[in-house]
Amino acid sequence: MCPWVEVVRQEIMNPNDEQKQQLIFVPSLEEGPTYRVLSDLMSFPLGSTQTEGTFLLCFNQVPPQGEVAMHRQTAKETFIVWEGEIEFSTLSNGAITRFRAPRGAIVHVPEGVAHAYRNVSEIPASMLVLFMPAGQTEHFFARLGVPVTDRTQPPPPAMPDPVLLQKLLKNSQVQIVPLPEEG
C-alpha cells in the first residue's frame, strides 16, 4: 500500500465477490503523487490502485490566469471548486458558452463534452476533480507532468515537448478542440 494512505482494516465481506473490503484514510488532499502539469499543481491522493480503477481523485491548484485549453476525452470529470473562482467554457451549437463557478460549485462533464477552464481570481484557486474511470487519465498526468517532491518549491509552469504531448493526447483519447471565431 502507498505510504500516504492508511488502510483501516475491517472484516467486511463484499456480497458480490466475497472479498474483504477496506476503508482507506488519506490524511490530506495534498498527499500522493504530485505533478506540475502546465500551470497547475496536481496531487492525486487516491489513484486507480486504491479505487480499483473506478475513479481518480485530484486536488488541483490553479494559479491566477492558469488555464486548460478546450478539449474532450473519453473520461468523465466532476469538478468541485474548493477556493477561488473558475471560469468554465463549453461548446454548444458551434458557440462558446462561459460561466463562472465560485467556491462550492460543482461542474460535471460527461464523456466527449468539450470544455476548458481558467482561474479568473486574483489568487490561486483550487478544485477537487474526480476522473472516471482512472486508468488512462492517471497515466496521462504522470507522463505529462513534472514530478514535484517539495510542494513549497514546485518547478515553474512549463509547456511539454510537443511530440510527447501529441502522443499522450492520442494514447489517452484526449482531443484538443479548436475554438470558433468569437464575434
CSV table of C-alpha atoms in Angstrom, one decimal:
chain,number,residue,atom,x,y,z
A,1,MET,CA,0.0,0.0,0.0
A,2,CYS,CA,1.2,3.5,-0.7
A,3,PRO,CA,2.9,5.3,2.2
A,4,TRP,CA,0.5,8.3,2.3
A,5,VAL,CA,-2.6,6.0,2.6
A,6,GLU,CA,-3.7,4.3,5.7
A,7,VAL,CA,-5.9,1.3,5.3
A,8,VAL,CA,-8.4,0.8,8.1
A,9,ARG,CA,-8.9,-3.0,8.1
A,10,GLN,CA,-12.3,-4.4,8.8
A,11,GLU,CA,-13.7,-7.8,8.2
A,12,ILE,CA,-16.5,-6.8,5.9
A,13,MET,CA,-17.3,-9.1,3.1
A,14,ASN,CA,-18.3,-7.8,-0.3
A,15,PRO,CA,-21.5,-9.8,-1.1
A,16,ASN,CA,-20.7,-9.7,-4.9
A,17,ASP,CA,-17.3,-11.4,-4.8
A,18,GLU,CA,-16.7,-12.3,-1.2
A,19,GLN,CA,-13.5,-10.3,-0.9
A,20,LYS,CA,-12.8,-8.2,2.1
A,21,GLN,CA,-13.4,-4.5,1.7
A,22,GLN,CA,-11.1,-1.9,3.3
A,23,LEU,CA,-11.7,1.6,4.3
A,24,ILE,CA,-9.0,4.0,3.1
A,25,PHE,CA,-7.9,7.1,5.1
A,26,VAL,CA,-5.9,9.8,3.4
A,27,PRO,CA,-4.8,12.5,5.9
A,28,SER,CA,-4.6,15.4,3.4
A,29,LEU,CA,-5.8,16.4,-0.1
A,30,GLU,CA,-2.2,17.2,-0.8
A,31,GLU,CA,-1.0,13.7,-0.3
A,32,GLY,CA,0.0,11.3,-3.0
A,33,PRO,CA,2.0,11.8,-6.2
A,34,THR,CA,2.1,15.5,-7.2
A,35,TYR,CA,2.9,16.9,-10.6
A,36,ARG,CA,3.3,20.3,-12.2
A,37,VAL,CA,1.0,19.9,-15.2
A,38,LEU,CA,1.3,23.0,-17.4
A,39,SER,CA,0.3,25.8,-15.0
A,40,ASP,CA,-1.4,23.6,-12.4
A,41,LEU,CA,-0.1,21.8,-9.4
A,42,MET,CA,-2.0,18.5,-9.2
A,43,SER,CA,-1.9,16.0,-6.3
A,44,PHE,CA,-3.5,12.6,-6.5
A,45,PRO,CA,-4.5,11.3,-3.0
A,46,LEU,CA,-6.5,8.4,-4.5
A,47,GLY,CA,-5.5,6.6,-7.6
A,48,SER,CA,-6.6,3.6,-9.6
A,49,THR,CA,-4.8,1.2,-7.2
A,50,GLN,CA,-6.8,2.5,-4.2
A,51,THR,CA,-10.2,2.7,-6.1
A,52,GLU,CA,-9.9,-0.5,-8.1
A,53,GLY,CA,-9.8,1.7,-11.3
A,54,THR,CA,-13.2,3.2,-10.6
A,55,PHE,CA,-12.0,6.8,-10.3
A,56,LEU,CA,-9.0,9.1,-9.8
A,57,LEU,CA,-9.2,11.9,-7.2
A,58,CYS,CA,-7.2,15.0,-7.9
A,59,PHE,CA,-6.6,18.1,-5.8
A,60,ASN,CA,-5.8,20.7,-8.4
A,61,GLN,CA,-4.3,24.1,-7.6
A,62,VAL,CA,-4.6,26.7,-10.4
A,63,PRO,CA,-2.6,29.9,-10.3
A,64,PRO,CA,-4.3,33.2,-11.2
A,65,GLN,CA,-5.0,33.2,-15.0
A,66,GLY,CA,-3.9,29.5,-15.1
A,67,GLU,CA,-6.0,27.6,-17.7
A,68,VAL,CA,-6.6,24.4,-19.6
A,69,ALA,CA,-7.4,24.6,-23.3
A,70,MET,CA,-10.7,23.4,-24.8
A,71,HIS,CA,-10.6,19.6,-25.0
A,72,ARG,CA,-12.7,16.5,-24.8
A,73,GLN,CA,-11.9,13.0,-23.7
A,74,THR,CA,-13.4,9.6,-23.0
A,75,ALA,CA,-13.3,10.0,-19.2
A,76,LYS,CA,-16.0,11.8,-17.2
A,77,GLU,CA,-14.9,14.6,-15.0
A,78,THR,CA,-16.5,16.2,-11.9
A,79,PHE,CA,-15.0,19.5,-10.6
A,80,ILE,CA,-15.7,20.9,-7.2
A,81,VAL,CA,-14.4,24.4,-6.7
A,82,TRP,CA,-12.6,24.5,-3.3
A,83,GLU,CA,-11.2,28.0,-3.3
A,84,GLY,CA,-11.3,31.0,-5.7
A,85,GLU,CA,-13.4,31.3,-8.8
A,86,ILE,CA,-13.0,29.3,-12.0
A,87,GLU,CA,-14.5,30.2,-15.4
A,88,PHE,CA,-15.6,27.2,-17.3
A,89,SER,CA,-16.2,27.1,-21.1
A,90,THR,CA,-18.0,24.7,-23.3
A,91,LEU,CA,-19.1,24.5,-26.9
A,92,SER,CA,-22.8,24.4,-27.8
A,93,ASN,CA,-24.0,24.5,-31.4
A,94,GLY,CA,-20.7,25.9,-32.5
A,95,ALA,CA,-20.6,28.8,-30.0
A,96,ILE,CA,-18.6,29.1,-26.8
A,97,THR,CA,-20.6,29.3,-23.6
A,98,ARG,CA,-18.8,30.6,-20.5
A,99,PHE,CA,-19.9,30.6,-16.9
A,100,ARG,CA,-18.2,31.3,-13.5
A,101,ALA,CA,-18.1,28.7,-10.8
A,102,PRO,CA,-17.5,30.1,-7.3
A,103,ARG,CA,-16.3,28.3,-4.2
A,104,GLY,CA,-18.5,25.3,-3.6
A,105,ALA,CA,-19.8,25.0,-7.2
A,106,ILE,CA,-19.9,21.6,-8.9
A,107,VAL,CA,-19.4,21.1,-12.6
A,108,HIS,CA,-19.9,17.6,-14.1
A,109,VAL,CA,-18.5,17.0,-17.6
A,110,PRO,CA,-19.8,13.8,-19.4
A,111,GLU,CA,-17.7,11.8,-21.7
A,112,GLY,CA,-17.0,13.6,-25.0
A,113,VAL,CA,-18.2,17.1,-24.0
A,114,ALA,CA,-15.8,19.8,-25.0
A,115,HIS,CA,-14.7,22.0,-22.0
A,116,ALA,CA,-12.0,24.3,-20.8
A,117,TYR,CA,-11.3,26.3,-17.6
A,118,ARG,CA,-9.4,29.3,-16.3
A,119,ASN,CA,-8.8,30.8,-12.9
A,120,VAL,CA,-10.3,34.3,-13.0
A,121,SER,CA,-9.4,35.0,-9.4
A,122,GLU,CA,-6.5,37.2,-8.4
A,123,ILE,CA,-5.5,34.5,-6.0
A,124,PRO,CA,-4.7,30.8,-6.6
A,125,ALA,CA,-7.9,28.7,-6.9
A,126,SER,CA,-8.2,25.0,-6.2
A,127,MET,CA,-10.6,22.3,-7.2
A,128,LEU,CA,-11.3,18.7,-6.3
A,129,VAL,CA,-11.5,16.7,-9.6
A,130,LEU,CA,-12.9,13.2,-10.0
A,131,PHE,CA,-11.9,11.4,-13.2
A,132,MET,CA,-13.9,8.3,-14.0
A,133,PRO,CA,-12.5,5.8,-14.9
A,134,ALA,CA,-9.0,6.2,-13.5
A,135,GLY,CA,-6.6,4.3,-15.8
A,136,GLN,CA,-5.8,6.4,-18.9
A,137,THR,CA,-6.1,9.7,-17.1
A,138,GLU,CA,-3.7,8.7,-14.4
A,139,HIS,CA,-1.1,7.6,-16.9
A,140,PHE,CA,-1.6,10.9,-18.9
A,141,PHE,CA,-0.9,13.2,-15.9
A,142,ALA,CA,2.0,11.1,-14.7
A,143,ARG,CA,3.7,11.3,-18.2
A,144,LEU,CA,2.8,14.9,-19.0
A,145,GLY,CA,3.6,16.4,-15.6
A,146,VAL,CA,6.8,17.2,-13.9
A,147,PRO,CA,7.1,15.3,-10.6
A,148,VAL,CA,7.1,17.6,-7.5
A,149,THR,CA,8.9,16.5,-4.4
A,150,ASP,CA,8.6,19.7,-2.4
A,151,ARG,CA,5.2,21.4,-2.7
A,152,THR,CA,6.6,24.6,-1.2
A,153,GLN,CA,9.1,24.8,-4.1
A,154,PRO,CA,7.4,23.4,-7.2
A,155,PRO,CA,9.0,23.7,-10.6
A,156,PRO,CA,7.8,26.7,-12.7
A,157,PRO,CA,5.0,26.2,-15.2
A,158,ALA,CA,6.3,24.8,-18.5
A,159,MET,CA,5.0,23.6,-21.8
A,160,PRO,CA,5.7,19.9,-22.6
A,161,ASP,CA,7.6,18.7,-25.6
A,162,PRO,CA,5.0,19.0,-28.5
A,163,VAL,CA,5.8,15.5,-29.8
A,164,LEU,CA,5.3,13.9,-26.4
A,165,LEU,CA,2.1,15.9,-25.9
A,166,GLN,CA,0.6,14.7,-29.2
A,167,LYS,CA,1.5,11.1,-28.4
A,168,LEU,CA,0.0,11.4,-24.9
A,169,LEU,CA,-3.2,13.0,-26.2
A,170,LYS,CA,-3.7,10.3,-28.8
A,171,ASN,CA,-2.9,7.4,-26.4
A,172,SER,CA,-5.2,8.9,-23.7
A,173,GLN,CA,-8.0,9.6,-26.2
A,174,VAL,CA,-8.0,13.4,-25.5
A,175,GLN,CA,-8.6,15.8,-28.3
A,176,ILE,CA,-7.8,19.5,-28.3
A,177,VAL,CA,-10.9,21.3,-29.7
A,178,PRO,CA,-10.3,24.3,-32.0
A,179,LEU,CA,-12.3,27.3,-30.9
A,180,PRO,CA,-14.8,29.0,-33.2
A,181,GLU,CA,-14.3,32.7,-34.1
A,182,GLU,CA,-16.0,34.9,-31.5
A,183,GLY,CA,-17.8,37.9,-32.7
